[in-house]
XYZ file of C-alpha atoms in Angstrom:
483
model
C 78.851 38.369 2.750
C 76.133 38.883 0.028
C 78.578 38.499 -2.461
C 80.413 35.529 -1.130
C 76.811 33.783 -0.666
C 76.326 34.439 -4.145
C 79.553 33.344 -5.658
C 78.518 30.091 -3.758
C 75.406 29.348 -5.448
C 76.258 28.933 -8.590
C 77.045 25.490 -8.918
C 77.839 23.679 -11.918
C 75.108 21.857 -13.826
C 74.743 20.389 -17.508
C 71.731 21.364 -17.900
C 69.648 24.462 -16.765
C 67.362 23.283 -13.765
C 63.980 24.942 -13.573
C 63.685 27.202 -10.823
C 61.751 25.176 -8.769
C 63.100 22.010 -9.334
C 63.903 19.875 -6.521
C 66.364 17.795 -5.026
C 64.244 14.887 -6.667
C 63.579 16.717 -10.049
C 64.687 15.305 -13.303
C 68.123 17.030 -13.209
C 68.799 16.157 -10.021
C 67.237 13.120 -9.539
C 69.831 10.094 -10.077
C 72.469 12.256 -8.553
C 70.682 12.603 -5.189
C 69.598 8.843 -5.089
C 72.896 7.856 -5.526
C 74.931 10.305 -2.713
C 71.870 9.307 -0.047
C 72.138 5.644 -0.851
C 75.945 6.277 0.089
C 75.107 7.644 3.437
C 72.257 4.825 3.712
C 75.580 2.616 3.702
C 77.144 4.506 6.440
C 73.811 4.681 8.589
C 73.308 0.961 8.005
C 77.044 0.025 9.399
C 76.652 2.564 12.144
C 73.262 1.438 13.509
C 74.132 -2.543 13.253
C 77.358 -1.976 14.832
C 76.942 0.090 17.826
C 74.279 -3.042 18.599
C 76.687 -6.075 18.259
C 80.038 -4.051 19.901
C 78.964 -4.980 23.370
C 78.696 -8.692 22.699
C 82.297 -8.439 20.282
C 83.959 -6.304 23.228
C 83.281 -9.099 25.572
C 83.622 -12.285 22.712
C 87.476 -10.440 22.389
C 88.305 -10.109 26.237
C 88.407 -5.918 25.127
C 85.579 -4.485 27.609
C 88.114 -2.074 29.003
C 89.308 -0.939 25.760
C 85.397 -0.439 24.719
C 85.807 3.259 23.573
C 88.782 2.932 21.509
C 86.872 0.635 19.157
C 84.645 3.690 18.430
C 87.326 6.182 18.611
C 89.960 4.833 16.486
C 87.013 5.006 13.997
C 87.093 9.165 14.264
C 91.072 8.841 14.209
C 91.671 7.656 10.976
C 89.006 9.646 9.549
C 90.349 12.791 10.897
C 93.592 12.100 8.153
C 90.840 11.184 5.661
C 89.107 14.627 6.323
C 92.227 16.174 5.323
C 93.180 14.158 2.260
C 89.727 14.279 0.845
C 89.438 18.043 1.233
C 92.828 18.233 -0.865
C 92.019 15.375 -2.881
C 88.336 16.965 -3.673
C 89.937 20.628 -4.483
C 92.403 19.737 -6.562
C 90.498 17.112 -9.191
C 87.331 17.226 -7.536
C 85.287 14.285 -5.003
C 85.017 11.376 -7.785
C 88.738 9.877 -6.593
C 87.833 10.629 -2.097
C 84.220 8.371 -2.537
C 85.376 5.532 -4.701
C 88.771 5.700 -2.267
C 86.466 5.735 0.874
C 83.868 3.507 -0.222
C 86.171 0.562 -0.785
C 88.343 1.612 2.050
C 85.353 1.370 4.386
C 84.622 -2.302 3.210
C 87.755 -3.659 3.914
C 87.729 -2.590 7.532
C 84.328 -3.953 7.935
C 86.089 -7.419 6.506
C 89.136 -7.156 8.636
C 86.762 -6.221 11.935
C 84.502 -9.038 11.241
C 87.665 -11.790 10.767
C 89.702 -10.110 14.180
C 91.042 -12.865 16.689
C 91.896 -10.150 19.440
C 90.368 -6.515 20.321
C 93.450 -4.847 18.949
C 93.015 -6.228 15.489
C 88.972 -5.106 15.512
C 90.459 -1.968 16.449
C 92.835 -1.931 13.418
C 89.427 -2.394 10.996
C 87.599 0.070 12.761
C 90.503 2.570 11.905
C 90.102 1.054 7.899
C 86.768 2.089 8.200
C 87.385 5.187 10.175
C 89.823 6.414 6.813
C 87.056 5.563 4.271
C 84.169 6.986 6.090
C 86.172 10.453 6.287
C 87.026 10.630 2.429
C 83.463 9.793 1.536
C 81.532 12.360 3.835
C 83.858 15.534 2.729
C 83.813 13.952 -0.575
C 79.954 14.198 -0.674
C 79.988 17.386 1.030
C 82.057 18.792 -2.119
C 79.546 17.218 -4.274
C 76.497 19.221 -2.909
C 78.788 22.257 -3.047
C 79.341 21.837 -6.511
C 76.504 19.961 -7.647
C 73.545 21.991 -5.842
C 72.468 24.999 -6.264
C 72.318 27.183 -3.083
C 68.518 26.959 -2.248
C 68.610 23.255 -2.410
C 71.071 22.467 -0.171
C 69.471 22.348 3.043
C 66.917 19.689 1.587
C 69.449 17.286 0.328
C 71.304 17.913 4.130
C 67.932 16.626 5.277
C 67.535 13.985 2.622
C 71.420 12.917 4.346
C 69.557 12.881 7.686
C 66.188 11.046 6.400
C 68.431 8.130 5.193
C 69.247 7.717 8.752
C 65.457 6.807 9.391
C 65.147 2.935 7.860
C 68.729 2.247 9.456
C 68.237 3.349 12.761
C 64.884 1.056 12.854
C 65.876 -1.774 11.092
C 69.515 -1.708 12.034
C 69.311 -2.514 15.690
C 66.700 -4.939 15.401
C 68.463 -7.314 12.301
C 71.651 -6.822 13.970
C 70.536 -8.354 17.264
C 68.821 -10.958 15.544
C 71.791 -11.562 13.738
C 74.296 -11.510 16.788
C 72.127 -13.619 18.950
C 71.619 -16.212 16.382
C 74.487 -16.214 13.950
C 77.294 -14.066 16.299
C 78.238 -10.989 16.128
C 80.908 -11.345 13.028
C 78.351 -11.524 10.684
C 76.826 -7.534 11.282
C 80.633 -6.514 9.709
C 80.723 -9.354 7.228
C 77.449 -8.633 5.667
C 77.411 -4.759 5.604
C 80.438 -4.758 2.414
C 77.181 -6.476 0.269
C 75.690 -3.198 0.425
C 78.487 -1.496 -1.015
C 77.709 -2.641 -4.847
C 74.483 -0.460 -4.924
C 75.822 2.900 -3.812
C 78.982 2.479 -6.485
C 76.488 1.484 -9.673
C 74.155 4.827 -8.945
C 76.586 7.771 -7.088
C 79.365 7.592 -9.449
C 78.160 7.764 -12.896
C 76.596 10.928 -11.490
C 79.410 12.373 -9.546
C 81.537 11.900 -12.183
C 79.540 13.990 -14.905
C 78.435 16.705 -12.571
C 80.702 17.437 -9.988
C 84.134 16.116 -11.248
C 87.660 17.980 -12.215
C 89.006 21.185 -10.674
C 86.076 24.393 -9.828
C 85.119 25.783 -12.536
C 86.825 29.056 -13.760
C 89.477 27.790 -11.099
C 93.126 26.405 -12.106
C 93.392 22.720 -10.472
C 94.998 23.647 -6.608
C 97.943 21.778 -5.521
C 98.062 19.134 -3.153
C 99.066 21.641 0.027
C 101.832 19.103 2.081
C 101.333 21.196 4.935
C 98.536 20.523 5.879
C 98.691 16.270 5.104
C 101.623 16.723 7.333
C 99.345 18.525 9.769
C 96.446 15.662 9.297
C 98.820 13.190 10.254
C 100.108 15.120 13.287
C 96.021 15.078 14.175
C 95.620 11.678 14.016
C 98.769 10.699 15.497
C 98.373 12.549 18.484
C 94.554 11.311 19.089
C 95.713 7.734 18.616
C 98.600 8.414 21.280
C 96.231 10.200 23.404
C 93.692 7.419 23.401
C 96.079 4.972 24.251
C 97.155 6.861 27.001
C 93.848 7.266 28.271
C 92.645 3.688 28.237
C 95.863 2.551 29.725
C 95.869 4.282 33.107
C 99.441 3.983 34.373
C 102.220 6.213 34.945
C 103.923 5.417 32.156
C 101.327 6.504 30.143
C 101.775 10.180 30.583
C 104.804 9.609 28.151
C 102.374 8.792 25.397
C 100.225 11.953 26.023
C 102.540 14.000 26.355
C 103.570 13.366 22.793
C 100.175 13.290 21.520
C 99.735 16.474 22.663
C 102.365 17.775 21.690
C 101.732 16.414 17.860
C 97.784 17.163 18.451
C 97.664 21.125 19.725
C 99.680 22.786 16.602
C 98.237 20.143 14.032
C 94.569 21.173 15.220
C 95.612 25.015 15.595
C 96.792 24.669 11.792
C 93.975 23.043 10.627
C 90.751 24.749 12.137
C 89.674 28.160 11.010
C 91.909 31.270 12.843
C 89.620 31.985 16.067
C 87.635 28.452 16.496
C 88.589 27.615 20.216
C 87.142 31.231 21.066
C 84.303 30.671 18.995
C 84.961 34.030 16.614
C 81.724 34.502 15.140
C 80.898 33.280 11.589
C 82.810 30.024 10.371
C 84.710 29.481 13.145
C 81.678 29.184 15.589
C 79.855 26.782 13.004
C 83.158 24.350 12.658
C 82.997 24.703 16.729
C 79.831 23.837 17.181
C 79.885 20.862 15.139
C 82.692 19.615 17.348
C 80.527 19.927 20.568
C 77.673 18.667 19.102
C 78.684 15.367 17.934
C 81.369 14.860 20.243
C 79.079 14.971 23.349
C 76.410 12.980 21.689
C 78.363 10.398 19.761
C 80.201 9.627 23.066
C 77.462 10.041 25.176
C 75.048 7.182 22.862
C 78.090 4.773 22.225
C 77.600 3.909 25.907
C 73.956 3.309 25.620
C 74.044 0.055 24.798
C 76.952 -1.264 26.928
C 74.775 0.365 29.824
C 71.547 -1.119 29.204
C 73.154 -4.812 28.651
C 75.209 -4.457 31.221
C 73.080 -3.002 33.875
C 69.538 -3.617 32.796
C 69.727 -7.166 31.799
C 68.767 -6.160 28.297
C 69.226 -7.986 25.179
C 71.452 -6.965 22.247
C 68.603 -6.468 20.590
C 66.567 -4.456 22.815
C 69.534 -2.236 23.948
C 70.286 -1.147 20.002
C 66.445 -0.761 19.673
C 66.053 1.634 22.263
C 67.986 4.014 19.974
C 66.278 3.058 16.777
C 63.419 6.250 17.205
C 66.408 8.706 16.862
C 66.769 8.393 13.217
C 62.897 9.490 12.764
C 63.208 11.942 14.875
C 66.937 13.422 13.894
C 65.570 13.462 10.319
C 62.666 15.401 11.631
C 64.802 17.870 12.942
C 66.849 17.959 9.879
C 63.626 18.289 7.790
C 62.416 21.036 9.967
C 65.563 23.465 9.546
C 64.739 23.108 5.560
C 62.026 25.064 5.179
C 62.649 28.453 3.966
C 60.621 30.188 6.213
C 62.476 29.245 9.641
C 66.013 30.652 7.450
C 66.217 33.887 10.056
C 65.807 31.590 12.998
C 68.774 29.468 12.336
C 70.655 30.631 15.188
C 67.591 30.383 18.020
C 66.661 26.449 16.581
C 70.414 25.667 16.894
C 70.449 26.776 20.143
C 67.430 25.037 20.702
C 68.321 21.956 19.337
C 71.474 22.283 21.963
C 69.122 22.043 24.613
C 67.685 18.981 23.515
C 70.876 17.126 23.505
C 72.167 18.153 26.400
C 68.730 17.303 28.319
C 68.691 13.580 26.431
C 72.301 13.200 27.563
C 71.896 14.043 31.511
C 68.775 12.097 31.307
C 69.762 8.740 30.057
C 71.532 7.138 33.227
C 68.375 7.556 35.084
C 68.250 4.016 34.484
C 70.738 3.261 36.408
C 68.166 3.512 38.943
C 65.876 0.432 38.872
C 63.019 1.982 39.344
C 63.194 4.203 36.277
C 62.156 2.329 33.261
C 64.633 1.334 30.945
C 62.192 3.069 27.721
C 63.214 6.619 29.491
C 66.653 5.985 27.348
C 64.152 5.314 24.574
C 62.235 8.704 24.643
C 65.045 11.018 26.057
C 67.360 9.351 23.097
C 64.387 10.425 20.454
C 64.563 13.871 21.767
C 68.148 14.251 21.471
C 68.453 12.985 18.501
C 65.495 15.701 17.243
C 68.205 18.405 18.279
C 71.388 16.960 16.467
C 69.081 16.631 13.212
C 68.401 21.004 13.638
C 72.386 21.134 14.967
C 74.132 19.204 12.198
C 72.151 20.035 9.117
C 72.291 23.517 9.841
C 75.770 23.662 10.497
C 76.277 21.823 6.831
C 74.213 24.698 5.688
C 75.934 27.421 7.276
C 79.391 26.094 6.062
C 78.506 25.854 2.575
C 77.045 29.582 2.440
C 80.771 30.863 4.376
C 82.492 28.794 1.315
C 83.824 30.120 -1.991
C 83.860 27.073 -4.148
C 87.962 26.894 -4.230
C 87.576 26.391 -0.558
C 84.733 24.406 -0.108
C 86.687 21.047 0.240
C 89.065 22.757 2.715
C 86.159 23.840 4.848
C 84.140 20.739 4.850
C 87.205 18.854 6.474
C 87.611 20.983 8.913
C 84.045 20.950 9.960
C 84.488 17.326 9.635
C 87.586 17.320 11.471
C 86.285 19.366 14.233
C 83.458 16.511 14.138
C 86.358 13.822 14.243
C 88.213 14.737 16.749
C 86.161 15.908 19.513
C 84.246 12.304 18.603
C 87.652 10.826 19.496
C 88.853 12.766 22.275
C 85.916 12.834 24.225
C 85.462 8.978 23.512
C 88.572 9.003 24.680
C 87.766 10.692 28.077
C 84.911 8.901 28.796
C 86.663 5.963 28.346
C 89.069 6.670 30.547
C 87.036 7.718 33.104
C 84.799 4.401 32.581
C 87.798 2.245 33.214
C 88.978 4.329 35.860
C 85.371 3.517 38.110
C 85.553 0.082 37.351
C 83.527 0.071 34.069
C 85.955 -2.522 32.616
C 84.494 -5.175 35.110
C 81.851 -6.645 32.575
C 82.990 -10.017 32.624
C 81.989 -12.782 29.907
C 78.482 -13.281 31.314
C 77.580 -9.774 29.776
C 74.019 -9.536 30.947
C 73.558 -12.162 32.489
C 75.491 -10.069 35.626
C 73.039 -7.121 35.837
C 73.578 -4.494 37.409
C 76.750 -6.253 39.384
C 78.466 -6.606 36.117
C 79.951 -3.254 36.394
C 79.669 -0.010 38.766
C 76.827 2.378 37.594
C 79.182 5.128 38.566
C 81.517 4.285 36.084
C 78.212 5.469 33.184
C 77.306 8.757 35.063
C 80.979 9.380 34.774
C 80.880 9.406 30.867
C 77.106 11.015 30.776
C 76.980 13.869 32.727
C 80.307 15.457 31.770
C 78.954 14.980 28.178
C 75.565 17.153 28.926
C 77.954 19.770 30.260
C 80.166 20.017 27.262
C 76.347 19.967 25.109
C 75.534 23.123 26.975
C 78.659 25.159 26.133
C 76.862 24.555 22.403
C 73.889 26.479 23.267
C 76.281 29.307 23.416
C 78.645 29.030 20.892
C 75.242 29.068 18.655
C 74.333 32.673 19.342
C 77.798 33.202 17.572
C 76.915 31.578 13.734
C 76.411 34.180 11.644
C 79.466 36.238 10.729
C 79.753 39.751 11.846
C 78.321 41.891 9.560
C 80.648 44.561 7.660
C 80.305 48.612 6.874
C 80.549 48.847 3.318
């Protein structure tokens, strides 16, 4: 293990850092602006449009297919994973972020212009393709870029971008889809995309380009694209399935799973679905983590419009403390000294989220106020800044640098596809209870737009999958070996 952490840190560099240079030092400097202004671009889109899908799901007559606009987002991007880790390993992460930067505009461009749901669908999965080459793409880029004692504080400069997005976001995209409609949150975001191009790829290309060093260039392993395919394949099949809701429909999952169980199996680290300790636990984790969350807070504002009478505007902005507080969290798990309590704050951090997600359809309840979403969101969102960072960390110290692209898309994909399948499930089991009812008038029906059942039934299966984390994160660290 020693000697795998330290084959690790030594990361390729043109010119010898000082030893306690930062992520912000004059080596590292331009590099690190331009990778976080990337994921600035991602926070941005993310932010502004989980606040104007409400009004576009109703605007498109597509309420009942309301989680498949998020989750063919995470379906796509589970074949990007794969590509990019390939992609990244063989000639290194320049070619997976330009790829998934422009990819990513043009489904913003094709969502914005969509006459029907299906077709905003079809741009979230654009999107959904770029946005997974781009984040293993950057994750090869710290890998290769950083040395091992900086990593966790560009992981929480990552997080900290979220901060000015998650506050701003909400707000100018309400104000926007109130007053100029929803189309122009997608249509505007591709602006942004100039910026991150001029400053991360001068930088990626010169520091962190071409094959590992003291490594031949790997080949493009077919297998596993094959297997990537079969992955996203069988999700798409599987949500479809799922939002549909009639017999016929078990024909559909049936093949999806079918396609989806060997793909994942072949994919995922030997021992993940029984959390083995070490790497498999950490790609694991990452799955429950942002599966239960992510499809526990795309909800959030559909509830609060729908049954609280909320604006656009106010129901994104009840999420917008989250991004101070997850890059809190991330911040937190940075500092050296808290390194042996990994595990414990993980598990902590678990807690969190699972307590925000039980918490937030309280509001269902009139008498509850509607900023108890507000605070319980901010706490949950502290957790997933300890969870995800960490788990970044952890994967990067269980990677040699040959397999670091590998690894990062299958923590990625684990973070994919448990995003789409349990988007998927809560879906189904909104439309199921009647969730799909949200007519036109959108808030303007209150609380008799749709049956608060149909919310509990996609929140508090989602804090029971968030405790199975607090587990699995006793089981991080990898066994440790007699000499």
């Amino acid at each position: 293990m020693a000697a795998l952490e330290d084959v690790t840190d030594d990361a390729p560099a043109l010119t010898v850092p000082s030893a306690t240079e930062g992520v912000l030092g004059r080596t590292y400097r331009a590099l690190s602006i331009g990778i976080v202004t990337v994921v600035l671009l991602i926070a941005f889109e993310a932010t502004a449009v989980g606040t104007a899908m409400p009004v576009a799901a109703r605007e498109l007559d597509g309420v009942s297919l309301y989680a498949f606009a998020f989750s063919g987002f995470f379906t796509t991007s589970l074949f990007g994973m794969v590509l990019a880790g390939q992609w990244a390993d063989r000639s290194g992460p320049l070619g997976p972020v330009t790829a998934g930067i422009g990819s990513f505009a043009a489904g913003l461009l094709l969502a914005g212009t969509a006459g029907g749901m299906w077709m905003f669908i079809a741009g979230r999965a654009v999107q959904g393709l770029g946005g997974g080459l781009v984040i293993v793409g950057l994750y090869v880029v710290v890998s290769r870029a950083y040395p091992g004692h900086l990593r966790p504080a560009i992981m929480a400069a990552f997080a900290a971008s979220w901060v000015v997005p998650s506050i701003v976001g909400p707000l100018a995209a309400g104000a926007v889809t109130e007053h100029l409609g929803w189309r122009w949150v997608f249509l505007g975001i591709p602006v942004l995309v100039v910026l991150p191009l001029a400053l991360a790829l001068p930088e990626v290309r010169r520091r962190a380009s071409g094959a590992p060093a003291g490594a031949a260039p790997a080949a493009f392993d077919r297998r596993r694209i094959r297997l990537a395919l079969g992955i996203s394949l069988g999700a798409g099949l599987l949500q479809y399935a799922a939002q549909d809701l009639r017999p016929l429909s078990l024909l559909p999952a049936a093949v999806g799973a079918a396609l989806l169980v060997p793909s994942v199996l072949g994919l995922l680290p030997r021992g993940t679905y029984r959390a083995a300790r070490g790497l498999p636990s950490v790609v694991l984790l990452r799955g429950i983590a942002a599966g239960s969350f992510i499809a526990a807070e795309s909800f959030v504002p559909l509830m609060l419009v729908t049954q609280r009478g909320l604006s656009p505007t106010l129901a994104g902005f009840s999420l917008a403390a989250g991004g101070g507080t997850w890059a809190l969290g991330s911040w937190l798990q940075s500092r050296p000294r808290v390194e042996p309590y990994r595990e414990r704050l993980v598990a902590w951090g678990m807690v969190l989220v699972a307590a925000a997600v039980a918490v937030a359809p309280s509001v269902l309840t009139p008498a509850v106020p509607v900023w108890t979403v507000a605070v319980a969101w901010a706490f949950g969102c502290l957790g997933m800044g300890l969870v995800i960072s960490s788990t970044s960390v952890l994967l990067l110290q269980l990677s040699a640098p040959e397999e670091a692209g590998s690894n990062s898309a299958a923590l990625q994909i684990s973070d994919g596809l448990s995003n789409a399948l349990l988007l998927a499930a809560g879906g189904a089991a909104f439309a199921a209870l009647g969730g799909g009812a949200v007519g036109a008038a959108g808030h303007a029906q209150g609380a008799g737009g749709s049956h608060p059942a149909a919310f509990a039934a996609v929140f508090l299966p989602m804090a029971a999958v968030a405790l199975v984390g607090v587990w699995v994160a006793a089981r991080l660290r990898a066994p440790v070996t007699s000499p």
